Coordinates of N, CA and C and ligand atoms in Angstrom, one line a residue:
M320 N 0.9 -1.1 0.2 CA 0.0 0.1 0.1 C 0.8 1.3 -0.2
P321 N 0.9 2.0 -0.8 CA 1.4 3.5 -1.0 C 1.5 4.1 0.5
R322 N 2.6 4.7 0.8 CA 2.7 5.4 2.2 C 1.5 6.3 2.7
R323 N 1.1 7.1 1.7 CA -0.2 8.0 1.9 C -1.4 7.4 2.7
N324 N -1.3 6.3 1.4 CA -2.9 5.3 1.8 C -2.7 4.9 3.2
W325 N -1.4 4.4 3.4 CA -1.2 3.7 4.6 C -1.2 4.6 6.1
N326 N -0.8 5.8 5.7 CA -0.9 6.8 6.9 C -2.3 7.4 7.0
R327 N -3.3 7.2 5.9 CA -4.9 7.5 6.3 C -5.3 6.2 6.8
F328 N -5.1 4.9 6.4 CA -5.6 3.6 6.9 C -5.4 3.9 8.6
V329 N -3.9 4.1 9.1 CA -3.7 3.9 10.2 C -4.6 5.2 11.2
S330 N -4.5 6.5 10.4 CA -5.1 7.6 11.3 C -6.6 7.1 11.4
R331 N -7.6 6.6 10.3 CA -8.9 6.1 10.5 C -9.0 4.9 11.7
Y332 N -8.0 4.0 11.5 CA -7.9 3.0 12.3 C -7.9 3.3 13.8
K333 N -7.1 4.3 14.1 CA -7.1 5.1 15.6 C -8.2 5.8 15.7
I334 N -8.8 6.5 14.8 CA -10.3 7.1 15.4 C -11.4 6.3 15.5
L335 N -11.5 5.3 14.4 CA -12.7 4.3 14.9 C -12.4 3.1 16.1
S336 N -11.4 3.1 16.4 CA -11.1 1.9 17.3 C -11.0 2.6 18.7
K337 N -10.9 4.0 18.7 CA -11.0 4.6 19.9 C -10.1 4.1 21.0
T338 N -9.1 3.6 20.6 CA -8.1 3.0 21.3 C -7.0 4.0 21.9
V339 N -6.6 5.0 21.2 CA -5.8 5.9 21.0 C -6.3 7.0 21.4
R340 N -5.9 7.7 22.5 CA -6.3 9.2 22.8 C -5.5 10.2 21.9
G341 N -6.3 11.3 21.4 CA -5.5 12.1 20.6 C -4.9 13.2 21.5
N342 N -3.7 13.8 21.1 CA -3.2 14.5 21.7 C -3.5 16.0 21.0
I343 N -2.5 17.2 21.7 CA -3.0 18.6 21.2 C -1.6 19.0 20.2
I344 N -2.3 19.9 19.4 CA -1.4 20.8 18.6 C -2.1 22.2 18.8
V345 N -0.8 23.0 19.3 CA -1.4 24.4 19.3 C -0.6 25.3 18.4
L346 N -1.5 26.2 17.8 CA -0.8 27.2 16.8 C -1.0 28.3 17.7
V347 N 0.2 29.2 17.8 CA 0.4 30.3 18.7 C 1.1 31.6 17.9
A348 N 0.4 32.6 17.9 CA 1.0 33.6 17.3 C 0.5 35.1 17.4
P349 N 1.2 36.2 17.3 CA 0.4 37.4 17.6 C -0.8 37.6 16.4
S350 N -1.8 38.1 16.8 CA -3.0 38.4 15.9 C -2.6 38.9 14.6
G351 N -2.8 38.3 13.5 CA -2.6 38.7 12.3 C -1.7 37.9 11.5
A352 N -0.9 37.0 12.3 CA 0.3 36.3 11.9 C 0.1 35.4 10.7
G353 N -1.3 34.9 10.8 CA -1.7 33.7 9.8 C -2.2 32.7 10.4
K354 N -2.4 32.4 11.8 CA -2.8 31.0 12.2 C -4.2 30.6 11.8
T355 N -5.4 31.6 11.7 CA -6.5 30.8 11.1 C -6.5 30.4 9.7
T356 N -5.5 31.1 8.9 CA -5.2 30.6 7.6 C -4.8 29.2 7.5
L357 N -3.8 29.2 8.2 CA -3.0 27.9 8.5 C -3.8 26.6 9.0
A358 N -4.4 27.2 10.2 CA -5.4 26.1 10.6 C -6.3 25.6 10.0
N359 N -6.9 26.3 9.1 CA -8.2 26.0 7.9 C -7.3 24.9 7.0
K360 N -6.1 25.1 6.4 CA -5.4 24.3 5.7 C -5.3 23.0 6.3
L361 N -4.9 23.0 7.6 CA -4.6 21.7 8.2 C -5.7 21.0 8.2
L362 N -7.1 21.5 8.5 CA -8.3 20.5 8.5 C -9.0 20.3 7.5
E363 N -8.3 20.8 6.6 CA -8.6 20.1 5.3 C -7.6 19.0 4.8
D364 N -6.7 19.0 5.2 CA -6.0 17.9 4.9 C -5.7 16.9 5.8
F365 N -5.7 16.9 7.0 CA -5.5 16.0 7.9 C -7.2 15.4 8.5
E366 N -7.6 14.4 8.2 CA -8.9 13.8 8.9 C -8.9 13.5 10.3
N367 N -7.7 13.4 11.0 CA -7.6 13.0 12.4 C -7.4 14.3 13.1
I368 N -7.7 15.4 12.7 CA -7.5 16.6 13.4 C -8.7 17.4 13.2
R369 N -9.5 17.7 14.6 CA -10.3 18.4 14.9 C -9.8 19.8 15.4
F370 N -11.0 20.9 15.3 CA -10.5 22.3 15.8 C -11.1 22.3 17.0
S371 N -10.3 23.0 18.3 CA -11.2 23.3 19.4 C -11.8 24.8 19.2
V372 N -13.2 24.7 19.3 CA -13.9 26.1 19.2 C -13.7 26.7 20.6
S373 N -13.2 27.6 20.4 CA -13.0 28.5 22.0 C -14.6 29.4 22.3
A374 N -14.6 29.9 23.2 CA -15.7 31.2 23.9 C -14.8 32.2 23.7
T375 N -15.4 33.3 23.5 CA -15.2 34.5 23.6 C -16.1 35.6 24.0
T376 N -15.8 36.7 24.4 CA -16.6 37.7 24.5 C -16.6 38.9 23.7
R377 N -15.9 38.7 22.7 CA -15.8 39.6 21.4 C -16.7 39.5 20.6
S378 N -17.5 40.4 19.7 CA -18.4 40.6 18.8 C -18.2 39.6 17.5
I379 N -19.1 39.1 17.1 CA -19.0 38.8 15.9 C -18.5 39.3 14.5
R380 N -17.5 38.6 13.8 CA -17.3 39.6 12.4 C -18.6 38.9 11.6
N381 N -18.4 39.8 10.5 CA -19.0 39.2 9.2 C -18.9 37.8 8.7
N382 N -18.0 37.4 8.7 CA -17.9 36.0 8.2 C -17.9 34.9 9.4
E383 N -18.1 35.3 10.5 CA -17.9 34.2 11.5 C -19.5 33.2 11.5
V384 N -19.4 32.2 12.3 CA -20.3 31.7 12.5 C -20.1 31.2 14.0
H385 N -21.3 31.2 14.9 CA -21.2 30.9 16.2 C -21.4 29.3 16.4
G386 N -20.2 28.9 17.0 CA -20.4 27.4 17.4 C -19.3 26.8 16.3
K387 N -19.1 27.5 15.1 CA -17.7 27.2 14.3 C -16.5 27.6 14.5
D388 N -16.6 29.2 14.5 CA -15.4 29.8 15.0 C -15.3 30.1 16.4
Y389 N -16.1 30.4 16.6 CA -16.1 30.8 18.4 C -17.4 30.4 18.8
Y390 N -17.6 30.2 20.3 CA -18.9 30.6 20.8 C -18.8 31.9 21.4
F391 N -19.9 32.7 20.9 CA -19.6 34.2 21.3 C -20.9 34.1 22.0
L392 N -20.0 34.6 23.6 CA -20.9 34.5 24.6 C -20.8 36.4 25.4
S393 N -21.8 36.3 26.2 CA -22.0 37.5 27.0 C -20.9 37.5 28.1
E394 N -20.7 38.4 28.5 CA -19.7 38.8 29.7 C -20.2 37.9 30.8
D395 N -21.6 37.7 31.2 CA -21.9 37.0 32.2 C -21.8 35.6 32.1
E396 N -22.4 35.0 30.8 CA -22.1 33.5 30.3 C -20.7 33.1 30.2
F397 N -19.8 34.3 30.1 CA -18.1 33.6 30.3 C -18.1 33.5 32.0
Q398 N -18.3 34.5 32.4 CA -18.1 34.6 34.0 C -18.7 33.2 34.6
E399 N -19.8 32.8 34.4 CA -20.5 31.4 34.8 C -19.5 30.1 34.4
K400 N -19.0 30.5 33.3 CA -18.3 29.0 32.7 C -16.8 29.0 33.4
I401 N -16.4 30.3 33.9 CA -14.9 30.3 34.6 C -15.5 29.8 35.9
E402 N -16.7 30.1 36.7 CA -16.9 29.8 37.8 C -17.3 28.5 38.1
A403 N -18.0 27.9 36.9 CA -17.9 26.6 36.9 C -17.3 25.6 36.5
G404 N -15.7 26.0 36.2 CA -14.4 25.3 36.1 C -14.6 24.6 34.5
E405 N -15.1 25.4 33.6 CA -15.3 24.8 32.4 C -14.2 25.2 31.2
F406 N -13.3 26.1 31.9 CA -12.2 26.4 31.0 C -10.8 25.5 31.6
L407 N -10.3 24.8 30.3 CA -8.7 24.5 30.4 C -8.0 25.5 30.9
E408 N -8.2 26.7 29.8 CA -7.3 27.7 30.4 C -8.4 29.1 29.9
W409 N -8.3 30.6 30.2 CA -8.9 31.2 29.7 C -7.8 32.9 29.8
E410 N -8.1 33.8 29.0 CA -7.1 34.9 29.0 C -7.9 36.3 28.8
E411 N -7.5 37.4 29.4 CA -8.3 38.4 28.7 C -7.3 39.1 27.6
F412 N -7.7 39.1 26.6 CA -6.7 39.7 25.5 C -6.9 41.1 25.2
Y413 N -7.7 41.8 24.8 CA -7.7 43.5 25.1 C -8.7 43.9 25.4
N414 N -8.8 45.1 26.5 CA -9.9 45.9 26.8 C -10.9 45.3 27.1
G415 N -10.6 44.0 28.0 CA -11.4 43.4 28.7 C -12.2 42.4 28.2
I416 N -11.9 42.4 26.7 CA -12.4 40.7 25.8 C -11.6 39.5 26.4
R417 N -12.3 38.6 26.6 CA -12.0 37.2 27.2 C -11.9 36.2 26.1
Y418 N -11.3 35.4 26.3 CA -11.3 34.1 25.4 C -10.8 32.9 26.2
G419 N -11.2 31.7 26.0 CA -11.0 30.4 26.4 C -11.5 29.3 26.1
T420 N -10.7 28.3 26.5 CA -10.6 26.7 25.6 C -11.5 25.9 26.5
L421 N -12.7 25.4 25.8 CA -13.2 24.5 26.8 C -12.9 23.3 27.2
K422 N -12.8 22.8 28.3 CA -12.0 21.5 28.6 C -13.2 20.3 28.2
S423 N -14.3 20.4 28.4 CA -15.1 19.1 27.8 C -15.1 18.9 26.1
D424 N -15.1 19.9 25.5 CA -14.9 20.0 23.9 C -13.4 19.5 23.8
V425 N -12.3 19.5 24.5 CA -11.0 19.2 24.2 C -11.1 17.8 24.3
E426 N -11.6 17.5 25.6 CA -11.2 16.1 26.0 C -12.1 15.1 25.1
K427 N -13.5 15.7 24.8 CA -14.4 14.4 24.1 C -13.7 14.3 22.7
M428 N -13.1 15.5 22.4 CA -12.2 14.9 20.8 C -11.3 14.0 21.2
R429 N -10.5 14.1 22.3 CA -9.6 13.2 22.3 C -9.7 12.0 22.9
D430 N -10.8 11.8 23.2 CA -11.2 10.7 23.7 C -11.8 9.7 22.4
N431 N -12.4 10.5 21.7 CA -12.5 10.0 20.4 C -11.3 9.6 19.4
G432 N -10.3 10.0 19.8 CA -9.2 9.6 19.0 C -8.4 10.7 18.1
Y433 N -9.3 11.6 18.6 CA -8.9 12.7 17.4 C -7.8 13.9 18.0
Y434 N -6.4 14.1 17.3 CA -5.8 15.2 17.5 C -6.7 16.4 17.6
V435 N -6.4 17.3 18.7 CA -7.1 18.7 18.9 C -6.5 19.7 18.6
L436 N -6.6 21.0 17.7 CA -5.9 22.0 17.3 C -6.7 23.2 17.8
L437 N -5.7 23.9 18.6 CA -6.1 25.1 19.2 C -5.2 26.1 18.7
D438 N -6.3 27.2 18.3 CA -5.5 28.5 18.1 C -5.6 29.6 18.9
I439 N -4.7 29.9 19.7 CA -4.9 30.9 20.8 C -3.4 31.7 21.3
E440 N -3.6 32.4 22.1 CA -2.5 33.7 22.2 C -1.6 33.0 23.3
V441 N -0.3 33.7 23.4 CA 0.8 33.0 23.9 C 0.5 32.6 25.2
L442 N 0.0 33.4 26.4 CA -0.1 33.1 27.6 C -1.1 31.4 27.6
G443 N -2.1 31.7 26.8 CA -3.0 30.4 26.8 C -2.1 29.4 26.5
A444 N -1.2 29.3 25.6 CA -0.6 28.7 24.9 C 0.6 28.0 25.9
V445 N 1.3 28.6 26.8 CA 2.0 28.3 27.9 C 1.5 27.6 28.7
N446 N 0.4 27.9 29.2 CA -0.6 27.2 30.1 C -0.8 25.8 29.5
I447 N -1.4 25.8 28.4 CA -1.6 24.5 27.9 C -0.4 23.3 27.9
K448 N 0.7 24.3 27.7 CA 1.9 23.3 27.5 C 2.0 22.8 28.9
K449 N 1.8 23.7 30.1 CA 2.2 22.9 31.7 C 1.2 22.0 31.9
I450 N -0.1 22.0 31.1 CA -1.1 21.2 31.6 C -0.8 19.7 31.0
Y451 N -0.3 19.7 29.7 CA -0.5 18.8 28.8 C 1.3 18.1 28.4
G452 N 2.0 18.8 28.7 CA 3.7 18.5 28.6 C 3.8 18.0 27.3
Q453 N 4.1 16.8 27.1 CA 4.8 16.0 26.1 C 3.6 15.4 25.0
Q454 N 2.5 16.0 25.7 CA 1.1 15.4 24.8 C 0.6 16.7 24.0
A455 N 1.6 17.8 24.1 CA 1.2 18.9 23.4 C 2.3 19.4 22.5
L456 N 2.2 19.6 21.2 CA 3.3 20.4 20.4 C 2.5 21.7 20.3
T457 N 3.5 22.6 20.8 CA 3.3 24.2 20.6 C 3.9 24.6 19.6
I458 N 3.4 25.5 18.4 CA 4.4 26.0 17.1 C 3.6 27.6 17.2
F459 N 5.1 28.2 17.3 CA 4.8 29.8 17.3 C 4.9 30.0 15.6
I460 N 3.8 30.8 15.3 CA 3.8 31.1 13.9 C 4.3 32.8 13.9
K461 N 5.5 32.8 13.2 CA 6.0 34.3 13.4 C 5.9 35.0 12.1
P462 N 5.4 36.1 12.3 CA 5.3 37.0 10.8 C 6.6 37.5 10.4
P463 N 7.2 37.6 9.3 CA 8.3 37.9 8.6 C 8.7 39.4 9.4
S464 N 7.8 40.0 9.6 CA 8.3 41.6 10.4 C 6.5 42.2 10.9
L465 N 6.9 43.1 11.6 CA 6.1 43.9 12.1 C 5.3 44.7 11.0
E466 N 5.9 45.2 10.7 CA 5.5 45.9 9.2 C 4.5 44.9 8.4
V467 N 4.8 43.9 8.3 CA 4.0 42.9 7.2 C 3.0 42.4 8.2
L468 N 3.3 42.2 9.4 CA 1.9 42.0 10.5 C 1.1 43.3 10.2
E469 N 1.3 44.6 10.4 CA 0.5 45.5 10.2 C -0.1 45.6 9.0
K470 N 0.5 45.1 8.0 CA -0.4 45.3 6.9 C -1.3 44.3 6.4
R471 N -1.0 43.0 7.0 CA -1.6 41.8 7.0 C -3.1 42.1 7.7
L472 N -2.8 42.8 8.9 CA -4.0 43.0 9.6 C -5.1 44.2 9.2
T473 N -4.3 45.0 8.5 CA -5.0 46.4 7.9 C -5.8 45.6 6.7
D474 N -4.9 45.0 5.8 CA -5.9 44.4 4.5 C -6.9 43.1 4.9
R475 N -6.8 42.8 6.4 CA -8.0 41.7 6.7 C -8.9 42.5 6.7
G476 N -8.9 44.1 7.2 CA -10.2 44.7 7.4 C -11.2 44.3 8.3
T477 N -10.7 43.9 9.5 CA -11.7 43.5 10.5 C -11.3 44.4 11.5
E478 N -10.3 45.2 11.8 CA -10.2 46.2 12.9 C -10.5 47.4 12.7
S479 N -11.0 48.2 13.6 CA -10.9 49.7 13.8 C -9.4 50.1 14.0
E480 N -9.4 51.4 13.7 CA -8.3 52.1 13.8 C -7.7 51.8 15.6
Q481 N -8.3 51.8 16.4 CA -8.3 51.6 18.1 C -7.7 50.1 18.0
T482 N -8.3 49.1 17.8 CA -8.3 47.8 17.9 C -6.9 47.2 16.9
L483 N -6.6 47.9 15.8 CA -5.6 47.7 15.1 C -4.4 47.8 15.9
K484 N -4.5 49.4 16.6 CA -3.3 49.4 17.3 C -2.8 48.7 18.7
T485 N -4.2 48.6 19.5 CA -4.1 47.4 20.7 C -3.6 46.2 20.3
R486 N -3.8 45.6 19.1 CA -3.5 44.4 18.7 C -1.7 44.4 18.3
L487 N -1.6 45.7 17.4 CA 0.0 45.5 17.2 C 0.8 45.9 18.5
D488 N 0.3 46.7 19.5 CA 1.3 47.0 20.7 C 1.2 45.5 21.4
R489 N 0.2 44.8 21.3 CA 0.2 43.4 22.1 C 1.1 42.3 21.3
A490 N 1.1 42.4 20.1 CA 1.8 41.6 19.0 C 3.6 41.5 19.5
K491 N 3.9 43.4 19.7 CA 5.1 43.5 19.8 C 5.8 42.8 20.9
K492 N 4.8 42.4 22.0 CA 5.2 41.8 23.3 C 5.4 40.2 23.0
E493 N 4.2 40.1 22.2 CA 4.0 38.4 22.3 C 5.3 37.8 21.5
L494 N 5.8 38.4 20.6 CA 7.0 38.2 19.7 C 8.1 37.8 20.6
S495 N 8.2 38.4 21.8 CA 9.2 37.8 22.8 C 9.2 36.6 23.2
Y496 N 7.9 35.8 23.2 CA 7.7 34.7 23.7 C 8.1 33.5 22.8
E497 N 8.5 33.8 21.5 CA 9.1 33.0 20.8 C 9.7 31.5 21.4
N498 N 10.5 32.0 22.2 CA 11.2 30.6 22.7 C 10.6 29.8 23.6
R499 N 9.8 30.1 24.1 CA 8.7 29.4 25.2 C 8.1 28.2 24.3
F500 N 8.2 28.0 22.9 CA 7.4 27.0 22.2 C 8.2 26.2 22.0
D501 N 7.5 24.8 21.3 CA 8.6 23.9 21.0 C 9.0 24.0 19.6
K502 N 8.3 24.9 18.6 CA 8.6 25.0 17.3 C 8.4 26.3 16.9
V503 N 9.0 26.9 15.8 CA 8.8 27.9 15.2 C 8.6 27.9 13.7
V504 N 7.3 28.4 13.1 CA 7.5 28.7 11.5 C 7.0 30.2 11.3
I505 N 8.2 30.6 10.4 CA 8.0 31.9 9.9 C 7.0 31.9 8.5
N506 N 5.7 32.5 9.0 CA 4.7 32.7 7.8 C 5.1 33.8 6.6
D507 N 6.0 33.3 5.9 CA 6.6 34.5 4.9 C 5.5 34.1 3.7
D508 N 6.1 33.0 3.0 CA 5.4 32.6 1.8 C 4.4 31.5 2.4
L509 N 3.1 31.7 2.0 CA 2.4 30.7 2.7 C 2.4 29.3 2.6
N510 N 2.7 29.0 1.3 CA 2.9 27.7 1.0 C 4.2 27.0 1.4
H511 N 5.2 27.7 1.5 CA 6.3 27.3 2.1 C 6.2 27.0 3.6
A512 N 5.6 28.3 4.2 CA 5.3 27.8 5.4 C 4.5 26.6 6.1
Y513 N 3.4 26.7 5.3 CA 2.5 25.6 5.3 C 3.0 24.0 5.4
S514 N 4.3 23.8 4.0 CA 4.8 22.8 4.2 C 5.6 22.6 5.4
K515 N 6.3 23.4 6.0 CA 6.9 23.3 7.0 C 6.2 22.7 8.3
L516 N 4.9 23.4 8.5 CA 4.1 23.1 9.5 C 3.5 21.7 9.2
K517 N 3.4 21.5 8.4 CA 2.9 20.0 7.9 C 3.9 19.0 8.3
T518 N 5.1 19.2 8.0 CA 6.1 18.3 8.2 C 6.2 18.2 9.8
M519 N 6.1 19.1 10.7 CA 6.3 19.1 11.9 C 5.2 18.1 12.5
I520 N 4.0 18.5 12.3 CA 3.2 18.0 12.7 C 2.9 16.2 12.4
S521 N 3.4 16.3 11.0 CA 3.6 14.5 10.6 C 4.5 14.0 11.9
G522 N 5.5 14.6 12.0 CA 6.5 14.2 12.8 C 6.2 13.8 14.4
F523 N 5.2 14.7 14.7 CA 4.7 14.5 16.1 C 3.8 13.5 16.0
M524 N 2.7 13.4 15.0 CA 1.8 12.1 15.0 C 2.6 11.1 14.9
N525 N 3.7 10.7 14.5 CA 4.4 9.7 14.2 C 5.1 9.1 15.4
K526 N 5.2 10.3 16.1 CA 5.8 9.8 17.5 C 5.1 9.5 18.7
N527 N 3.6 10.3 18.6 CA 2.7 9.8 19.6 C 1.5 9.1 19.1
Ligands
LIG1022 P1 -4.5 35.2 12.8 O1 -5.4 33.8 12.8 O2 -3.1 34.9 13.4 O3 -5.0 36.6 13.3 P2 -5.1 34.9 9.6 O4 -4.9 33.7 9.5 O5 -6.4 36.0 10.1 O6 -4.4 35.5 11.3 O7 -4.4 36.0 8.9 C1 -4.2 37.5 8.7 C2 -4.5 38.0 7.4 O8 -3.2 38.0 6.5 C3 -5.6 37.1 6.5 O9 -5.9 38.0 5.9 C4 -4.7 36.2 5.6 O10 -5.2 36.1 4.6 C5 -3.2 37.0 5.6 N1 -2.4 36.0 5.5 C6 -2.2 34.9 6.2 N2 -0.9 34.2 5.7 C7 -0.6 35.1 4.6 C8 0.9 35.0 3.9 N3 1.9 33.5 4.0 N4 1.1 35.8 2.9 C9 0.1 37.0 3.1 N5 -1.1 36.9 3.5 C10 -1.4 36.1 4.4
LIG1023 P1 -9.2 37.3 17.3 O1 -10.1 37.8 18.0 O2 -8.6 37.5 16.2 O3 -10.1 35.9 16.8 O4 -8.5 36.3 18.4 C1 -7.6 37.0 19.2 C2 -6.7 36.2 20.1 O5 -7.1 35.3 20.7 C3 -5.5 35.6 19.0 O6 -4.4 35.3 19.3 C4 -6.3 33.9 19.4 O7 -5.4 32.8 18.9 C5 -6.6 34.1 20.7 N1 -7.6 33.1 21.2 C6 -8.6 32.5 20.5 N2 -9.1 31.5 21.5 C7 -8.4 31.8 22.8 C8 -8.6 30.9 23.7 O8 -9.3 29.9 24.2 N3 -7.5 31.2 24.8 C9 -6.7 31.9 24.4 N4 -6.2 32.2 25.3 N5 -6.4 32.4 23.4 C10 -7.5 32.4 22.5

């Protein structure tokens, strides 16, 4: 059997047999570095990866869907989940806007044999690594420069002047976290970055 088909066979066997718990893959980066773009490509290519949908108190963007991109919650709903211990981790990102990873969703997907993909900011990723250790692969997605990051965020067209500035200020700090993670991928040319990312993830899957 060709190797690609064999890998598919093995991953399907793991999912269907539910004998192996899936591990965690974290994409972490300053806002605008390309996590969402890369995550979507991974989800298209790897049938054994599922996306962990986070909860957030930020408002929904035009192209987003509740339950697919995020669970969009009110302040009170988010606070109730904190108090009920439903988050693996949560962080305030800017201006009181909070984001959190839901424990039950992640564990359910792992129980079903899937690798779980998280797209989260640096502090949350550090916490996930503390919780899961070797069972988590944390990959820092680095923009080629701050100028490119600014251009990507501006061109994405999702930010006001104020939120763009806040995100860029935060990005400057987040870039100094690079060496806290297992791997780094520079997202210059998208195809090149994606190919490196795929190789890292395949290596992690073969070890775990
Ligand atoms: P993040 O999820 O990290 O905030 P996105 O995936 O939304 O970032 O990417 C930010 C913007 O940059 C998007 O408009 C996306 O299409 C674009 N983008 C992502 N990667 C690249 C790349 N390698 N080259 C050029 N543009 C990119
Ligand atoms: P955005 O508003 O651009 O969708 O996300 C802002 C930042 O919050 C991004 O860096 C994103 O990765 C991060 N984020 C999304 N979900 C979570 C989460 O569950 N926990 C943490 N800590 N950060 C998150």
